[in-house]
Amino acid sequence: MNVTKNMRWMVLWGVVAGPVLGCGGKPVPPEQERVVLRVPLYSWIPDAAGDKFQALSARLEAEFEAEHPEVDLDVNPSCFKDDLYEPSELARSLRGEGECPYDVVEVDTSLLGELVGTGAVRPWSALPEGPRWHLAGVSASTFEGKLYGVPHWQCAHYIISRDEAVSRARTVDELVQALAALNTPAMDLSANFLGSWNLPSLYLDAWTDTHGPANVQSAVTAEHYDADVLAGMKKLAGACATSEGNPCIDGTYDAEANLDVPDVLLAEGRADATLGFSERLHGILKKLPSAESRAALRISPAPLGQGNQPLLFTDSFFLGERCTGACEQAAQAFVAYMTRSSTYQWIVLGEDAPAEGRVPRYLMPANLDVYELPGVKADPFYPVIGAATATGAPFPNKGLLNIRKSMRDAIQAALQ
């Protein structure tokens, strides 16, 4: 998942206070006997309750500590200020050298090779038992034959529209043609194509759509670019053009203040489609005019090249090298709690939010059993997301960090 996601967790988490009984009524051990486990979570998910994640934070800590009274869980410690896309910062804190030391961190696996290279993380002994893991998530979390991450969330690029022909498009050419055929006064497409993580990621997805996923690691390079892939991306970016210019590639939508604009334009009918991760659907549904039916919306895997092979990003939990003994046991219990179906269910369905006006987060769980839960299967959009997930391949987990800006500049020039 790259950092163009515009629904950011705020750094304000507090520790749940007060005595809690453990399972079977077991009292909480004295504070000095409890293991403190500090875990910054991945920062870019929808704030379903609109409360800056206070209800979600409180429930995570309370539920986990009720089952594990020997652990004092501190989710997103208030001192946390590291950039989750800077391995050097993460390494310092995982080693306990920074102002905010922590034990486990949830990070995008596109950084896995670089994070392992710091020596600040070490492999897990095994995945938690129970979940039916998406193989792409496990592959993305594995480096040099060792499991360094426990998969949590996945992401893929989708087209969100109101037209069945648009959602049926299976190549970038078909998509551009379907959008043009609508012939509405609205923009054909409204989306942000820029960003040093976003644009290279779109290119790698388009490359995979065209050539298949087997050798996508070879496309992580600033030495050469596939002309056919760039041509398809340029056609799609051209669908954003208006009489005033092209806000998808001129920096308009890449500005921090405008990250939500593509969603607003689609919700208000001023754009025929948008491109982004599935969780953008959460914000679009909240922005729909009250009289508009949600049933009109369609979500489908985005065909960015000459095919439609979803490429999945994965956010995984990583274990700090100094978290051993009781700390490691607490960490293993925590990732098991976070990745079981019952925990996933209330998070993906946004049940930390009040029932009235509640909207699912439309995040993609790495535990495939979650898609079979009744509440998830009954949602009008999650079955489509689940089907797309099933065929997804893993995004590369090394090499992009240090060349992403060079890739962005070259690809951006090709789209102009």
CSV table of C-alpha atoms in Angstrom, one decimal:
chain,number,residue,atom,x,y,z
A,1,MET,CA,0.0,0.0,0.0
A,2,ASN,CA,1.6,3.2,-0.9
A,3,VAL,CA,1.4,6.6,0.7
A,4,THR,CA,-1.1,8.2,-1.6
A,5,LYS,CA,-3.8,6.8,0.6
A,6,ASN,CA,-5.7,9.8,1.9
A,7,MET,CA,-7.4,8.4,5.0
A,8,ARG,CA,-4.7,8.7,7.6
A,9,TRP,CA,-4.6,7.4,11.2
A,10,MET,CA,-3.8,10.3,13.5
A,11,VAL,CA,-1.2,10.0,16.2
A,12,LEU,CA,-3.3,10.3,19.2
A,13,TRP,CA,-3.8,6.9,20.6
A,14,GLY,CA,-4.3,6.5,24.3
A,15,VAL,CA,-3.9,3.5,26.6
A,16,VAL,CA,-7.1,2.0,27.9
A,17,ALA,CA,-7.3,2.7,31.6
A,18,GLY,CA,-8.8,0.8,34.5
A,19,PRO,CA,-8.6,-2.9,35.8
A,20,VAL,CA,-9.7,-5.6,33.3
A,21,LEU,CA,-10.4,-9.2,34.1
A,22,GLY,CA,-8.8,-11.7,31.9
A,23,CYS,CA,-10.3,-14.9,30.5
A,24,GLY,CA,-12.1,-16.9,33.2
A,25,GLY,CA,-12.1,-13.9,35.5
A,26,LYS,CA,-8.4,-13.9,36.0
A,27,PRO,CA,-7.2,-10.6,37.5
A,28,VAL,CA,-4.7,-8.4,35.8
A,29,PRO,CA,-1.2,-9.0,37.2
A,30,PRO,CA,0.5,-6.2,39.0
A,31,GLU,CA,1.7,-3.5,36.6
A,32,GLN,CA,5.4,-4.3,37.2
A,33,GLU,CA,4.8,-7.9,36.1
A,34,ARG,CA,3.0,-7.1,32.9
A,35,VAL,CA,4.8,-7.2,29.5
A,36,VAL,CA,4.6,-3.9,27.7
A,37,LEU,CA,4.0,-4.4,24.0
A,38,ARG,CA,4.2,-1.3,21.9
A,39,VAL,CA,2.9,-1.5,18.3
A,40,PRO,CA,2.5,1.3,15.7
A,41,LEU,CA,-0.1,0.2,13.2
A,42,TYR,CA,-0.1,1.0,9.5
A,43,SER,CA,-1.3,4.6,9.2
A,44,TRP,CA,-3.5,4.8,6.2
A,45,ILE,CA,-7.0,3.3,6.7
A,46,PRO,CA,-10.4,4.9,6.8
A,47,ASP,CA,-11.5,6.6,10.0
A,48,ALA,CA,-14.9,4.9,10.0
A,49,ALA,CA,-16.2,6.5,13.2
A,50,GLY,CA,-14.8,9.9,12.5
A,51,ASP,CA,-13.4,10.0,16.0
A,52,LYS,CA,-9.7,9.9,15.1
A,53,PHE,CA,-9.7,6.2,15.9
A,54,GLN,CA,-10.4,6.5,19.6
A,55,ALA,CA,-13.1,3.8,19.6
A,56,LEU,CA,-11.1,1.4,17.5
A,57,SER,CA,-8.0,1.9,19.6
A,58,ALA,CA,-9.9,1.4,22.8
A,59,ARG,CA,-11.5,-1.8,21.6
A,60,LEU,CA,-8.3,-3.3,20.3
A,61,GLU,CA,-6.5,-2.8,23.5
A,62,ALA,CA,-9.4,-3.8,25.8
A,63,GLU,CA,-10.2,-7.0,23.8
A,64,PHE,CA,-6.6,-8.1,23.6
A,65,GLU,CA,-5.8,-7.4,27.3
A,66,ALA,CA,-8.9,-9.1,28.4
A,67,GLU,CA,-7.6,-12.3,26.8
A,68,HIS,CA,-4.0,-11.6,27.8
A,69,PRO,CA,-4.0,-9.8,31.1
A,70,GLU,CA,-0.2,-10.4,31.4
A,71,VAL,CA,0.3,-7.9,28.5
A,72,ASP,CA,0.0,-4.1,28.6
A,73,LEU,CA,-0.7,-3.4,24.9
A,74,ASP,CA,0.1,0.1,23.7
A,75,VAL,CA,-1.3,0.5,20.2
A,76,ASN,CA,0.2,3.4,18.2
A,77,PRO,CA,2.1,5.0,21.2
A,78,SER,CA,1.6,8.7,21.4
A,79,CYS,CA,5.3,9.4,20.9
A,80,PHE,CA,5.4,7.6,17.5
A,81,LYS,CA,6.5,10.0,14.8
A,82,ASP,CA,8.5,7.8,12.4
A,83,ASP,CA,7.8,7.8,8.7
A,84,LEU,CA,6.5,4.3,8.0
A,85,TYR,CA,8.3,4.4,4.6
A,86,GLU,CA,11.7,5.2,6.0
A,87,PRO,CA,13.5,1.9,7.1
A,88,SER,CA,16.3,3.8,8.8
A,89,GLU,CA,13.8,5.5,11.1
A,90,LEU,CA,11.9,2.3,11.8
A,91,ALA,CA,15.2,0.4,12.5
A,92,ARG,CA,16.3,3.0,15.1
A,93,SER,CA,13.1,2.7,17.0
A,94,LEU,CA,12.9,-1.1,16.7
A,95,ARG,CA,16.3,-1.3,18.2
A,96,GLY,CA,15.2,0.9,21.1
A,97,GLU,CA,17.5,3.7,20.1
A,98,GLY,CA,15.0,6.4,19.2
A,99,GLU,CA,12.7,8.5,21.4
A,100,CYS,CA,9.8,6.1,20.9
A,101,PRO,CA,11.0,2.5,21.0
A,102,TYR,CA,8.6,-0.2,20.0
A,103,ASP,CA,8.5,-4.0,19.6
A,104,VAL,CA,6.3,-4.7,16.5
A,105,VAL,CA,5.5,-2.5,13.6
A,106,GLU,CA,3.0,-2.8,10.7
A,107,VAL,CA,4.8,-1.8,7.4
A,108,ASP,CA,4.2,-2.0,3.7
A,109,THR,CA,6.1,-5.1,2.4
A,110,SER,CA,7.4,-3.2,-0.6
A,111,LEU,CA,10.1,-2.1,1.9
A,112,LEU,CA,10.8,-5.6,3.2
A,113,GLY,CA,14.3,-6.1,1.6
A,114,GLU,CA,15.5,-2.7,2.8
A,115,LEU,CA,14.0,-3.2,6.3
A,116,VAL,CA,15.7,-6.6,6.6
A,117,GLY,CA,18.9,-5.0,5.5
A,118,THR,CA,18.9,-2.8,8.6
A,119,GLY,CA,19.2,-5.8,10.8
A,120,ALA,CA,16.4,-4.4,13.1
A,121,VAL,CA,13.8,-7.1,12.4
A,122,ARG,CA,14.0,-10.9,12.6
A,123,PRO,CA,11.9,-13.7,11.2
A,124,TRP,CA,8.7,-15.0,12.9
A,125,SER,CA,8.8,-18.7,13.9
A,126,ALA,CA,5.5,-19.3,12.1
A,127,LEU,CA,2.3,-17.8,10.9
A,128,PRO,CA,-0.6,-17.8,13.4
A,129,GLU,CA,-2.7,-20.9,13.1
A,130,GLY,CA,-6.2,-20.7,11.9
A,131,PRO,CA,-6.4,-18.2,9.0
A,132,ARG,CA,-6.6,-19.2,5.4
A,133,TRP,CA,-3.7,-17.0,4.3
A,134,HIS,CA,-3.6,-15.4,0.8
A,135,LEU,CA,-0.5,-16.9,-0.8
A,136,ALA,CA,0.5,-13.5,-2.3
A,137,GLY,CA,0.5,-12.0,1.2
A,138,VAL,CA,2.8,-14.7,2.5
A,139,SER,CA,5.1,-14.4,-0.5
A,140,ALA,CA,5.3,-10.7,-0.1
A,141,SER,CA,6.2,-11.2,3.6
A,142,THR,CA,9.0,-13.7,2.9
A,143,PHE,CA,12.6,-12.6,2.1
A,144,GLU,CA,15.4,-15.0,1.2
A,145,GLY,CA,13.3,-17.9,2.3
A,146,LYS,CA,12.5,-16.5,5.7
A,147,LEU,CA,9.1,-15.3,7.0
A,148,TYR,CA,9.7,-11.7,8.2
A,149,GLY,CA,6.1,-10.5,8.1
A,150,VAL,CA,2.6,-11.7,9.3
A,151,PRO,CA,0.3,-10.4,6.6
A,152,HIS,CA,-2.6,-8.1,7.7
A,153,TRP,CA,-4.0,-5.9,4.9
A,154,GLN,CA,-3.8,-6.1,1.1
A,155,CYS,CA,-4.5,-3.5,-1.6
A,156,ALA,CA,-5.0,-3.5,-5.3
A,157,HIS,CA,-6.0,-0.9,-7.9
A,158,TYR,CA,-9.7,-0.7,-8.8
A,159,ILE,CA,-11.9,1.3,-11.1
A,160,ILE,CA,-15.0,2.7,-9.4
A,161,SER,CA,-17.8,3.9,-11.7
A,162,ARG,CA,-21.5,3.6,-12.3
A,163,ASP,CA,-21.4,1.8,-15.7
A,164,GLU,CA,-21.4,-1.9,-16.3
A,165,ALA,CA,-19.4,-1.6,-19.6
A,166,VAL,CA,-16.6,0.3,-17.7
A,167,SER,CA,-16.5,-2.4,-15.0
A,168,ARG,CA,-16.3,-5.2,-17.6
A,169,ALA,CA,-13.3,-3.7,-19.4
A,170,ARG,CA,-10.4,-6.1,-19.4
A,171,THR,CA,-7.6,-4.0,-21.0
A,172,VAL,CA,-6.6,-0.4,-20.7
A,173,ASP,CA,-7.8,0.2,-24.3
A,174,GLU,CA,-11.3,-1.3,-23.5
A,175,LEU,CA,-11.4,0.9,-20.4
A,176,VAL,CA,-10.6,4.1,-22.2
A,177,GLN,CA,-13.1,3.3,-25.0
A,178,ALA,CA,-15.9,2.4,-22.4
A,179,LEU,CA,-15.3,5.7,-20.6
A,180,ALA,CA,-15.4,7.7,-23.8
A,181,ALA,CA,-18.5,6.0,-25.0
A,182,LEU,CA,-20.4,7.3,-22.0
A,183,ASN,CA,-20.3,10.7,-23.6
A,184,THR,CA,-21.4,12.5,-20.5
A,185,PRO,CA,-20.6,16.2,-19.5
A,186,ALA,CA,-18.5,14.8,-16.6
A,187,MET,CA,-14.8,14.0,-16.7
A,188,ASP,CA,-14.2,10.5,-18.0
A,189,LEU,CA,-11.7,9.8,-15.2
A,190,SER,CA,-10.6,11.6,-12.0
A,191,ALA,CA,-7.6,10.1,-10.2
A,192,ASN,CA,-4.1,11.0,-8.9
A,193,PHE,CA,-1.4,9.6,-11.2
A,194,LEU,CA,1.5,11.2,-9.4
A,195,GLY,CA,3.6,10.5,-6.3
A,196,SER,CA,7.0,8.8,-5.9
A,197,TRP,CA,5.3,5.6,-4.6
A,198,ASN,CA,2.0,5.9,-6.5
A,199,LEU,CA,3.2,6.4,-10.1
A,200,PRO,CA,5.9,3.6,-10.0
A,201,SER,CA,3.3,1.3,-8.4
A,202,LEU,CA,0.8,2.1,-11.2
A,203,TYR,CA,3.5,1.3,-13.8
A,204,LEU,CA,4.4,-2.0,-12.1
A,205,ASP,CA,0.7,-2.9,-12.0
A,206,ALA,CA,0.3,-2.0,-15.7
A,207,TRP,CA,3.4,-4.0,-16.5
A,208,THR,CA,2.0,-7.0,-14.7
A,209,ASP,CA,-1.4,-6.6,-16.6
A,210,THR,CA,0.6,-6.7,-19.8
A,211,HIS,CA,3.3,-9.3,-19.2
A,212,GLY,CA,2.0,-11.3,-16.2
A,213,PRO,CA,3.4,-11.4,-12.6
A,214,ALA,CA,6.2,-13.9,-12.9
A,215,ASN,CA,9.0,-11.4,-13.7
A,216,VAL,CA,7.6,-8.2,-12.3
A,217,GLN,CA,10.7,-7.8,-10.1
A,218,SER,CA,12.6,-7.1,-13.4
A,219,ALA,CA,10.4,-4.1,-14.0
A,220,VAL,CA,11.7,-2.5,-10.7
A,221,THR,CA,14.4,-0.5,-12.5
A,222,ALA,CA,15.2,3.0,-13.6
A,223,GLU,CA,17.3,1.8,-16.5
A,224,HIS,CA,14.5,1.0,-19.0
A,225,TYR,CA,10.7,1.2,-19.4
A,226,ASP,CA,8.3,-0.8,-21.4
A,227,ALA,CA,7.0,1.4,-24.3
A,228,ASP,CA,3.7,-0.4,-24.7
A,229,VAL,CA,3.0,-0.1,-20.9
A,230,LEU,CA,3.8,3.6,-21.0
A,231,ALA,CA,1.6,4.1,-24.0
A,232,GLY,CA,-1.4,2.5,-22.3
A,233,MET,CA,-0.8,4.5,-19.1
A,234,LYS,CA,-0.7,7.7,-21.3
A,235,LYS,CA,-4.1,6.8,-22.9
A,236,LEU,CA,-5.6,6.3,-19.4
A,237,ALA,CA,-4.1,9.5,-18.0
A,238,GLY,CA,-5.5,11.3,-21.1
A,239,ALA,CA,-9.0,10.3,-20.0
A,240,CYS,CA,-8.6,12.9,-17.2
A,241,ALA,CA,-8.1,15.8,-19.6
A,242,THR,CA,-10.5,18.7,-19.5
A,243,SER,CA,-10.6,22.1,-21.3
A,244,GLU,CA,-8.7,23.6,-18.4
A,245,GLY,CA,-5.9,20.9,-18.4
A,246,ASN,CA,-5.3,17.5,-16.8
A,247,PRO,CA,-5.5,17.6,-13.0
A,248,CYS,CA,-4.5,13.9,-12.8
A,249,ILE,CA,-1.0,14.6,-14.0
A,250,ASP,CA,-0.4,18.3,-13.4
A,251,GLY,CA,-0.1,18.0,-9.7
A,252,THR,CA,-3.6,19.2,-8.8
A,253,TYR,CA,-4.8,16.0,-7.2
A,254,ASP,CA,-1.4,15.2,-5.7
A,255,ALA,CA,-1.6,18.3,-3.4
A,256,GLU,CA,-2.4,17.3,0.2
A,257,ALA,CA,-5.5,19.5,0.3
A,258,ASN,CA,-6.9,17.8,-2.9
A,259,LEU,CA,-6.4,14.1,-2.2
A,260,ASP,CA,-10.1,13.6,-1.7
A,261,VAL,CA,-11.2,15.6,-4.8
A,262,PRO,CA,-11.4,12.6,-7.2
A,263,ASP,CA,-13.8,10.9,-4.7
A,264,VAL,CA,-16.0,14.0,-4.4
A,265,LEU,CA,-16.2,14.4,-8.1
A,266,LEU,CA,-17.4,10.8,-8.6
A,267,ALA,CA,-19.8,11.0,-5.7
A,268,GLU,CA,-21.3,14.1,-7.1
A,269,GLY,CA,-21.5,12.8,-10.7
A,270,ARG,CA,-18.9,15.2,-12.0
A,271,ALA,CA,-16.6,12.3,-12.9
A,272,ASP,CA,-17.6,9.0,-14.6
A,273,ALA,CA,-14.9,7.0,-12.8
A,274,THR,CA,-12.0,7.1,-10.4
A,275,LEU,CA,-9.0,4.9,-9.9
A,276,GLY,CA,-7.6,3.8,-6.5
A,277,PHE,CA,-7.5,1.3,-3.7
A,278,SER,CA,-10.7,-0.4,-2.6
A,279,GLU,CA,-10.9,1.6,0.6
A,280,ARG,CA,-11.6,4.7,-1.4
A,281,LEU,CA,-15.1,3.3,-1.7
A,282,HIS,CA,-15.6,4.1,2.0
A,283,GLY,CA,-15.0,7.8,1.4
A,284,ILE,CA,-17.1,7.8,-1.8
A,285,LEU,CA,-20.1,6.3,-0.1
A,286,LYS,CA,-19.9,8.8,2.7
A,287,LYS,CA,-19.8,11.6,0.2
A,288,LEU,CA,-22.8,10.5,-1.9
A,289,PRO,CA,-25.7,13.0,-2.0
A,290,SER,CA,-28.4,11.7,0.3
A,291,ALA,CA,-30.8,10.9,-2.5
A,292,GLU,CA,-28.4,8.8,-4.5
A,293,SER,CA,-28.5,5.1,-4.4
A,294,ARG,CA,-25.3,3.2,-3.5
A,295,ALA,CA,-26.5,0.4,-5.7
A,296,ALA,CA,-25.5,2.4,-8.8
A,297,LEU,CA,-21.8,2.2,-8.0
A,298,ARG,CA,-19.6,-0.5,-9.5
A,299,ILE,CA,-16.1,-1.6,-8.4
A,300,SER,CA,-13.8,-3.7,-10.6
A,301,PRO,CA,-10.1,-4.5,-10.9
A,302,ALA,CA,-8.3,-1.8,-12.8
A,303,PRO,CA,-7.0,-2.9,-16.3
A,304,LEU,CA,-3.9,-0.8,-16.6
A,305,GLY,CA,-2.2,-2.7,-19.4
A,306,GLN,CA,-3.1,-5.3,-22.1
A,307,GLY,CA,-4.8,-7.6,-19.6
A,308,ASN,CA,-6.1,-7.5,-16.0
A,309,GLN,CA,-3.9,-9.3,-13.5
A,310,PRO,CA,-4.3,-7.7,-10.1
A,311,LEU,CA,-1.0,-6.9,-8.3
A,312,LEU,CA,-1.5,-6.9,-4.5
A,313,PHE,CA,0.3,-4.7,-2.0
A,314,THR,CA,0.6,-6.2,1.5
A,315,ASP,CA,0.9,-4.6,4.9
A,316,SER,CA,2.5,-7.0,7.5
A,317,PHE,CA,3.5,-7.1,11.1
A,318,PHE,CA,7.3,-7.1,11.7
A,319,LEU,CA,9.1,-8.3,14.8
A,320,GLY,CA,11.8,-6.2,16.3
A,321,GLU,CA,15.1,-7.9,16.8
A,322,ARG,CA,15.2,-7.1,20.5
A,323,CYS,CA,11.7,-8.4,21.2
A,324,THR,CA,12.5,-11.8,22.7
A,325,GLY,CA,11.3,-14.1,25.4
A,326,ALA,CA,8.0,-12.8,27.0
A,327,CYS,CA,8.0,-9.9,24.5
A,328,GLU,CA,8.0,-12.3,21.6
A,329,GLN,CA,5.3,-14.4,23.2
A,330,ALA,CA,3.1,-11.3,23.6
A,331,ALA,CA,3.9,-10.3,20.0
A,332,GLN,CA,2.8,-13.7,18.7
A,333,ALA,CA,-0.4,-13.5,20.7
A,334,PHE,CA,-1.1,-10.0,19.3
A,335,VAL,CA,-0.6,-10.9,15.6
A,336,ALA,CA,-2.8,-13.9,16.2
A,337,TYR,CA,-5.5,-11.7,17.6
A,338,MET,CA,-5.3,-9.1,14.8
A,339,THR,CA,-5.5,-11.7,12.0
A,340,ARG,CA,-8.3,-13.9,13.2
A,341,SER,CA,-11.6,-13.6,11.5
A,342,SER,CA,-13.6,-12.2,14.5
A,343,THR,CA,-11.2,-9.2,14.8
A,344,TYR,CA,-11.1,-8.6,11.1
A,345,GLN,CA,-14.9,-8.6,10.9
A,346,TRP,CA,-15.6,-5.7,13.1
A,347,ILE,CA,-12.7,-3.7,11.7
A,348,VAL,CA,-13.6,-4.2,8.0
A,349,LEU,CA,-17.3,-3.6,8.7
A,350,GLY,CA,-16.5,-0.4,10.6
A,351,GLU,CA,-18.3,-1.6,13.8
A,352,ASP,CA,-16.3,0.9,15.9
A,353,ALA,CA,-18.5,3.5,14.3
A,354,PRO,CA,-22.1,4.2,15.4
A,355,ALA,CA,-24.7,2.0,13.7
A,356,GLU,CA,-26.4,4.9,12.0
A,357,GLY,CA,-24.6,5.9,8.9
A,358,ARG,CA,-22.0,3.2,9.3
A,359,VAL,CA,-19.9,2.4,6.2
A,360,PRO,CA,-17.5,-0.6,5.8
A,361,ARG,CA,-13.8,0.3,5.5
A,362,TYR,CA,-13.4,-1.8,2.3
A,363,LEU,CA,-10.0,-2.9,3.3
A,364,MET,CA,-8.7,-6.2,1.9
A,365,PRO,CA,-7.9,-8.8,4.7
A,366,ALA,CA,-5.0,-11.2,4.1
A,367,ASN,CA,-7.1,-13.8,5.9
A,368,LEU,CA,-9.3,-15.1,3.0
A,369,ASP,CA,-11.8,-16.6,5.5
A,370,VAL,CA,-13.0,-13.1,6.3
A,371,TYR,CA,-14.6,-12.9,2.8
A,372,GLU,CA,-16.8,-15.8,3.8
A,373,LEU,CA,-18.3,-14.2,6.9
A,374,PRO,CA,-22.0,-13.6,6.6
A,375,GLY,CA,-21.8,-9.8,7.2
A,376,VAL,CA,-19.0,-9.5,4.6
A,377,LYS,CA,-20.7,-11.7,2.0
A,378,ALA,CA,-23.9,-9.7,2.3
A,379,ASP,CA,-22.2,-6.5,1.4
A,380,PRO,CA,-22.8,-5.4,-2.2
A,381,PHE,CA,-19.1,-4.7,-2.9
A,382,TYR,CA,-17.0,-7.1,-0.8
A,383,PRO,CA,-17.7,-10.2,-3.0
A,384,VAL,CA,-16.2,-8.4,-6.0
A,385,ILE,CA,-13.2,-7.3,-4.0
A,386,GLY,CA,-12.8,-10.9,-2.7
A,387,ALA,CA,-12.9,-12.4,-6.2
A,388,ALA,CA,-10.3,-9.9,-7.4
A,389,THR,CA,-8.1,-10.7,-4.3
A,390,ALA,CA,-8.2,-14.5,-5.1
A,391,THR,CA,-6.2,-14.0,-8.3
A,392,GLY,CA,-3.8,-11.4,-7.1
A,393,ALA,CA,-0.1,-11.7,-7.3
A,394,PRO,CA,2.5,-10.2,-4.9
A,395,PHE,CA,3.9,-6.7,-5.4
A,396,PRO,CA,7.8,-6.8,-5.4
A,397,ASN,CA,9.2,-6.6,-1.9
A,398,LYS,CA,12.6,-5.0,-2.6
A,399,GLY,CA,14.4,-2.5,-4.8
A,400,LEU,CA,11.8,0.3,-5.2
A,401,LEU,CA,12.7,2.5,-2.2
A,402,ASN,CA,15.9,4.1,-3.6
A,403,ILE,CA,14.8,4.4,-7.3
A,404,ARG,CA,11.2,5.4,-6.9
A,405,LYS,CA,11.8,9.1,-7.5
A,406,SER,CA,13.8,8.4,-10.7
A,407,MET,CA,11.0,6.1,-11.9
A,408,ARG,CA,8.4,8.7,-11.1
A,409,ASP,CA,10.2,11.4,-13.0
A,410,ALA,CA,10.7,9.2,-16.1
A,411,ILE,CA,7.1,7.9,-16.1
A,412,GLN,CA,5.6,11.3,-15.5
A,413,ALA,CA,7.6,12.7,-18.4
A,414,ALA,CA,6.2,9.9,-20.6
A,415,LEU,CA,2.6,10.8,-19.6
A,416,GLN,CA,2.8,14.5,-20.5
